[in-house]
GROMACS .gro file of C-alpha atoms in nm:
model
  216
    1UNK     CA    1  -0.423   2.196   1.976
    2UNK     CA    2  -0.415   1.859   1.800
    3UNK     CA    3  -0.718   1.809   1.560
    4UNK     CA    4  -0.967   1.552   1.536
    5UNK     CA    5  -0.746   1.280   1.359
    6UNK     CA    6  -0.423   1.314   1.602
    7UNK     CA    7  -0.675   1.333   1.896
    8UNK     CA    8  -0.829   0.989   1.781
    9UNK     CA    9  -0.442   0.833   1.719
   10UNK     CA   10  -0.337   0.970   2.027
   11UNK     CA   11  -0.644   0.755   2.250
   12UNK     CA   12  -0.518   0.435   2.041
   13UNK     CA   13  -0.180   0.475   2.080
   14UNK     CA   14  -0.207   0.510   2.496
   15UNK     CA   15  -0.488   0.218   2.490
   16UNK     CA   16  -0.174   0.037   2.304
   17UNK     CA   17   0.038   0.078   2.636
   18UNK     CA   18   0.357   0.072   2.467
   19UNK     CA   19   0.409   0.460   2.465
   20UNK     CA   20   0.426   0.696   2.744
   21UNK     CA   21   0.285   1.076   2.626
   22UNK     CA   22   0.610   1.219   2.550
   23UNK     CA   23   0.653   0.934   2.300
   24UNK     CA   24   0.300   0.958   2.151
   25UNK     CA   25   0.339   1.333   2.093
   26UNK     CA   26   0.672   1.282   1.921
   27UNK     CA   27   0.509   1.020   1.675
   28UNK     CA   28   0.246   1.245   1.668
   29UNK     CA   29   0.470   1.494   1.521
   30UNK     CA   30   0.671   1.262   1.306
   31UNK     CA   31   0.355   1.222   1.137
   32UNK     CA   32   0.246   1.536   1.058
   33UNK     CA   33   0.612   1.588   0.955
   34UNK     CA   34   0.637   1.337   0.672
   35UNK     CA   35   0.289   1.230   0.645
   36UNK     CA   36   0.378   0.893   0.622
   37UNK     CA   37   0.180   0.768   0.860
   38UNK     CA   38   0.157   0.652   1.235
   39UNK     CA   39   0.277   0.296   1.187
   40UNK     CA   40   0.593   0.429   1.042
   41UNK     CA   41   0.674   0.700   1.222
   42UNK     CA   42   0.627   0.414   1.562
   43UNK     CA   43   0.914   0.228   1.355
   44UNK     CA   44   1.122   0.507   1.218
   45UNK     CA   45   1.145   0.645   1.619
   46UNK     CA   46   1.224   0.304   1.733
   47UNK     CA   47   1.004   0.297   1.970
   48UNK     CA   48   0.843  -0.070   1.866
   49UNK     CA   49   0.876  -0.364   1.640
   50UNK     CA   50   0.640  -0.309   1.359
   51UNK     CA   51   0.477  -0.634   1.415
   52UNK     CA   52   0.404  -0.584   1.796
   53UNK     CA   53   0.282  -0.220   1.735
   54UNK     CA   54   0.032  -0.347   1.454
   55UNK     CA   55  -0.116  -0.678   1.699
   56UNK     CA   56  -0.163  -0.399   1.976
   57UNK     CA   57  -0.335  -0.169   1.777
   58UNK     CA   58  -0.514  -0.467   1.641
   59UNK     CA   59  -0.599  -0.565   2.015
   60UNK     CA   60  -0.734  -0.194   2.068
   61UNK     CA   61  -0.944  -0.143   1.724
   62UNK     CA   62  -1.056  -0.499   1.701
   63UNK     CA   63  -0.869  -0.561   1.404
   64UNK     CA   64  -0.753  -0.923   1.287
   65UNK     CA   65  -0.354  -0.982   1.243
   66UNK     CA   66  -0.276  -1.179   0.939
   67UNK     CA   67   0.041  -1.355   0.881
   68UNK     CA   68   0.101  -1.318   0.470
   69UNK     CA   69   0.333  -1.569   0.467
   70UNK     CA   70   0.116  -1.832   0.558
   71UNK     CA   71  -0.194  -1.726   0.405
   72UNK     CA   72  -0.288  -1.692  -0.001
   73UNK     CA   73  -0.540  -1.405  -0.105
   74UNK     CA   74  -0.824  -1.552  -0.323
   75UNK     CA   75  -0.858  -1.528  -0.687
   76UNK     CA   76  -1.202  -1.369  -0.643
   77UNK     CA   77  -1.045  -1.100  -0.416
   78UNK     CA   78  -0.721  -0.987  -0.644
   79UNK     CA   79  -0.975  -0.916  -0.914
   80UNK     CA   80  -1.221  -0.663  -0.704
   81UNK     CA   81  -0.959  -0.370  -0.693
   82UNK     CA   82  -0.788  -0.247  -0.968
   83UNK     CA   83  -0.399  -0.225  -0.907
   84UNK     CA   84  -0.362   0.163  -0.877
   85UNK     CA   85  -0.606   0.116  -0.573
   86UNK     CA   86  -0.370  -0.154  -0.427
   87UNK     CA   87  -0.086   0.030  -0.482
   88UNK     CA   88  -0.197   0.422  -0.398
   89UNK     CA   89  -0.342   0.236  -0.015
   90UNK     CA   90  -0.052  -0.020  -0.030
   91UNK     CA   91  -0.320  -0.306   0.069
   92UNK     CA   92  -0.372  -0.674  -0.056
   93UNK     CA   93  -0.695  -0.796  -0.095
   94UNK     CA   94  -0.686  -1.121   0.036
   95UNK     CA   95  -1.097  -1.258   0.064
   96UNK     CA   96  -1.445  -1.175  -0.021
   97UNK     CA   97  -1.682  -1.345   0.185
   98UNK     CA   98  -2.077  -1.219   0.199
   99UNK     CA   99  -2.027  -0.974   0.014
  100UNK     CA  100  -1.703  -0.789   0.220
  101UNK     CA  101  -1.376  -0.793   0.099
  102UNK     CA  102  -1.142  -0.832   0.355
  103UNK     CA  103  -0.816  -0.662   0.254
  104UNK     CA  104  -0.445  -0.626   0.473
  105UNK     CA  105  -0.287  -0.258   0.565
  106UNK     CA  106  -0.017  -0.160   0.782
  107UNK     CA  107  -0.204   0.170   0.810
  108UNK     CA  108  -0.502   0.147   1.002
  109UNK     CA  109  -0.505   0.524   1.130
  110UNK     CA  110  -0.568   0.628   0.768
  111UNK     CA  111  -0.938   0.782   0.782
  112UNK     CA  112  -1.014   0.786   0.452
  113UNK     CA  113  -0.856   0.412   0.260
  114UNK     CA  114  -1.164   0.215   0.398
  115UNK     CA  115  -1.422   0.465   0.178
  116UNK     CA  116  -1.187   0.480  -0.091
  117UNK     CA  117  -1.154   0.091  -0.103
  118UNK     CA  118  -1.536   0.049  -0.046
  119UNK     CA  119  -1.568   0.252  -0.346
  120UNK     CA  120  -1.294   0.134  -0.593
  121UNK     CA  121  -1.466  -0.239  -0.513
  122UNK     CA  122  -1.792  -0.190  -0.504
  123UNK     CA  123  -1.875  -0.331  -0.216
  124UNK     CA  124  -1.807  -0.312   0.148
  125UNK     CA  125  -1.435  -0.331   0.302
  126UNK     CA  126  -1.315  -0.533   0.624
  127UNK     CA  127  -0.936  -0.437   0.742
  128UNK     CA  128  -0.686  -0.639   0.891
  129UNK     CA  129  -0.326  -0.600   0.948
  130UNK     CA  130   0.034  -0.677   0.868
  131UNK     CA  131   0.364  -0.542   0.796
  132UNK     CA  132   0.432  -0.314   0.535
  133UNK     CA  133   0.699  -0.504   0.406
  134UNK     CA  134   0.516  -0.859   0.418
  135UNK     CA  135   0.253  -0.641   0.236
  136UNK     CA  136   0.496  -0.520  -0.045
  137UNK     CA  137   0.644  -0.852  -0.117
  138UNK     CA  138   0.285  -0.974  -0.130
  139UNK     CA  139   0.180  -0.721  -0.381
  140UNK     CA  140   0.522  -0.769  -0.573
  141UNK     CA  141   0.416  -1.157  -0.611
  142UNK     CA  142   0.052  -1.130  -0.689
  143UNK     CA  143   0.025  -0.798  -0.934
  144UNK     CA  144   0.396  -0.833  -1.013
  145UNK     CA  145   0.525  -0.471  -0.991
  146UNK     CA  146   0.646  -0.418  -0.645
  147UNK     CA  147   0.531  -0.134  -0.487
  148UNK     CA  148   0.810   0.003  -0.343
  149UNK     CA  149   0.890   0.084  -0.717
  150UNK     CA  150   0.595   0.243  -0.773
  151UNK     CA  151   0.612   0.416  -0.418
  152UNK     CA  152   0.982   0.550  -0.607
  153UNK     CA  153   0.788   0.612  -0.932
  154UNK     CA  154   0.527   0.847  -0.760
  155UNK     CA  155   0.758   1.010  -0.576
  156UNK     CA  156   0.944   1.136  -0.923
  157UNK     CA  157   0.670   1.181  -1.068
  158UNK     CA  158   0.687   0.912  -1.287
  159UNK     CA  159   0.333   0.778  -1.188
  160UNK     CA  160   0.039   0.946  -1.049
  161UNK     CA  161  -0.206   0.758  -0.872
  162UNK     CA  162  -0.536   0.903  -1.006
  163UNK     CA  163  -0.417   0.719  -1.340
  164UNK     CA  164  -0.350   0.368  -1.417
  165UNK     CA  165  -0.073   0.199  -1.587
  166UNK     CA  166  -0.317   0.171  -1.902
  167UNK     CA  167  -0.297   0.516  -1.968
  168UNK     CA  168   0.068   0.520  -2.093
  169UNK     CA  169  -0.084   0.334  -2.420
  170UNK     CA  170  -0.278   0.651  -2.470
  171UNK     CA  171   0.007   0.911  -2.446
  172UNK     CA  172   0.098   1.052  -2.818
  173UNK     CA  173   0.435   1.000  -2.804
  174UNK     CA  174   0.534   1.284  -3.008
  175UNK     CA  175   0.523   1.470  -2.672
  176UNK     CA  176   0.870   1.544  -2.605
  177UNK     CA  177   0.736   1.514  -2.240
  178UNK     CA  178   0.508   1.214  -2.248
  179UNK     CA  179   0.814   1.053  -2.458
  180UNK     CA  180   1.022   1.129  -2.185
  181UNK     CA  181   0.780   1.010  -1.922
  182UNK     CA  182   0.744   0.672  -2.120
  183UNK     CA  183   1.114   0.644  -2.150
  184UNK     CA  184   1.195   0.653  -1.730
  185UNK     CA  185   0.847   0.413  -1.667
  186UNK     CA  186   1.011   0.147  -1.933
  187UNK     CA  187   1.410   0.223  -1.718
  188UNK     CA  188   1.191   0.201  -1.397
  189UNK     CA  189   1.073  -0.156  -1.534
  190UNK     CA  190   1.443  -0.308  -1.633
  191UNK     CA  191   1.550  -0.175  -1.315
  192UNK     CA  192   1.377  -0.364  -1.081
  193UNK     CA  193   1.354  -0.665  -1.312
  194UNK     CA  194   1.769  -0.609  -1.269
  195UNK     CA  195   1.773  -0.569  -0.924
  196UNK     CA  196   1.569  -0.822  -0.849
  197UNK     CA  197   1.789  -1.066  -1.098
  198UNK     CA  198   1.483  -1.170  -1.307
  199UNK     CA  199   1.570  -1.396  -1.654
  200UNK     CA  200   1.237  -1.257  -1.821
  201UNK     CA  201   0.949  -0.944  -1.781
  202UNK     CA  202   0.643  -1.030  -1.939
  203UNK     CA  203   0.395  -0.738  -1.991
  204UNK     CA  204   0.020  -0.806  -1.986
  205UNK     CA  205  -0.237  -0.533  -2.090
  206UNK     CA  206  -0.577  -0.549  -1.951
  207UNK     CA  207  -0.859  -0.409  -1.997
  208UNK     CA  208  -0.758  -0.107  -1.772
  209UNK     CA  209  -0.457  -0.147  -1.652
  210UNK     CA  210  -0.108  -0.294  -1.748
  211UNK     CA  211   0.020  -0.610  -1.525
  212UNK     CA  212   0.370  -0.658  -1.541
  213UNK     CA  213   0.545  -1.023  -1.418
  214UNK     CA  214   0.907  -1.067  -1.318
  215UNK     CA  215   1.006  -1.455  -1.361
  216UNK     CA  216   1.264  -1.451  -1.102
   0.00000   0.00000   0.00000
């Protein structure tokens, strides 16, 4: 018997009309599987065009589509979440108007990123939506790491999320481990600068987190 969550999905998806039951049971599944989330098991089953699933569901929740490329967050809004927010909900904050900051997710099934937003700002959180991709090339420009590297990162355990960046500076590094640890962040770092063919990284501490830049 599905639970409360998959029950909930399950109404949005069929409101979406792009799925017939078999379908929604199979991303359903897909889910549960990898954990991933709905949006991309719906584009991993190729069953719809990220960007068409997302203005459906949009249609269905009342949620606002917003098309990155054309669109710049405000300075006000990058400053009221602190990166390891941005990157553990993979969201871009994009305005803060009366108050609500109005941020873009390609996740809008996920029950819990609105109260851990709201919190992590300080103030109430509006959702709207766009591609995952558009989002991580967004992210990449604005806080300069991309978050598909840090999406790599957590997944070897080179990063956890309940920390920020910061904390490395705190690490005594005669830790054979922490060493270690401090050794594959700084390869993670040249890495993408390489892939990415950048001519300079410029590191930035701030007061609780560390911003790195990639002049491309």
């Amino acid at each position: 018997m599905a639970g409360q969550p998959d029950a909930f999905a399950a109404l949005v998806l069929k409101k979406t009309g792009l799925f017939t039951d078999l379908q929604i049971e199979h991303v359903l599944a897909a889910d549960r599987s990898d954990g991933t989330g709905i949006t991309g098991a719906v584009v991993r089953l190729g069953l719809a065009r990220e960007d068409e699933f997302l203005r459906k569901i949009g249609e269905v929740l009342g949620f606002a589509y917003t098309e990155l490329a054309q669109t710049r967050p405000t300075d006000e809004s990058l400053t009221k979440l602190p990166a390891r927010a941005v990157y553990q909900y993979n969201v871009l904050p994009m305005v803060v108007e009366n108050g609500v900051l109005t941020v873009v997710t390609c996740d809008p099934f996920n029950t819990g990123m609105t109260d851990g937003l709201r919190l992590a700002a300080g103030c109430p959180v509006r959702v709207t939506l766009s591609p995952r991709e558009e989002i991580n090339k967004a992210v990449q420009k604005y806080y300069g790491v991309g978050a598909d590297a840090i999406e790599k990162m957590i997944e070897d355990g080179r990063y956890a999320v309940d920390t920020d960046l910061a904390s490395i500076s705190k690490i005594d590094v005669n830790e054979i481990g922490a060493e270690a640890s401090i050794v594959k962040f700084v390869n993670q770092i040249i890495a993408e600068a390489d892939r990415q063919g950048a001519t300079d990284i410029h590191v930035e501490p701030m007061e609780d987190e560390l911003r790195i830049r990639y002049r491309i």
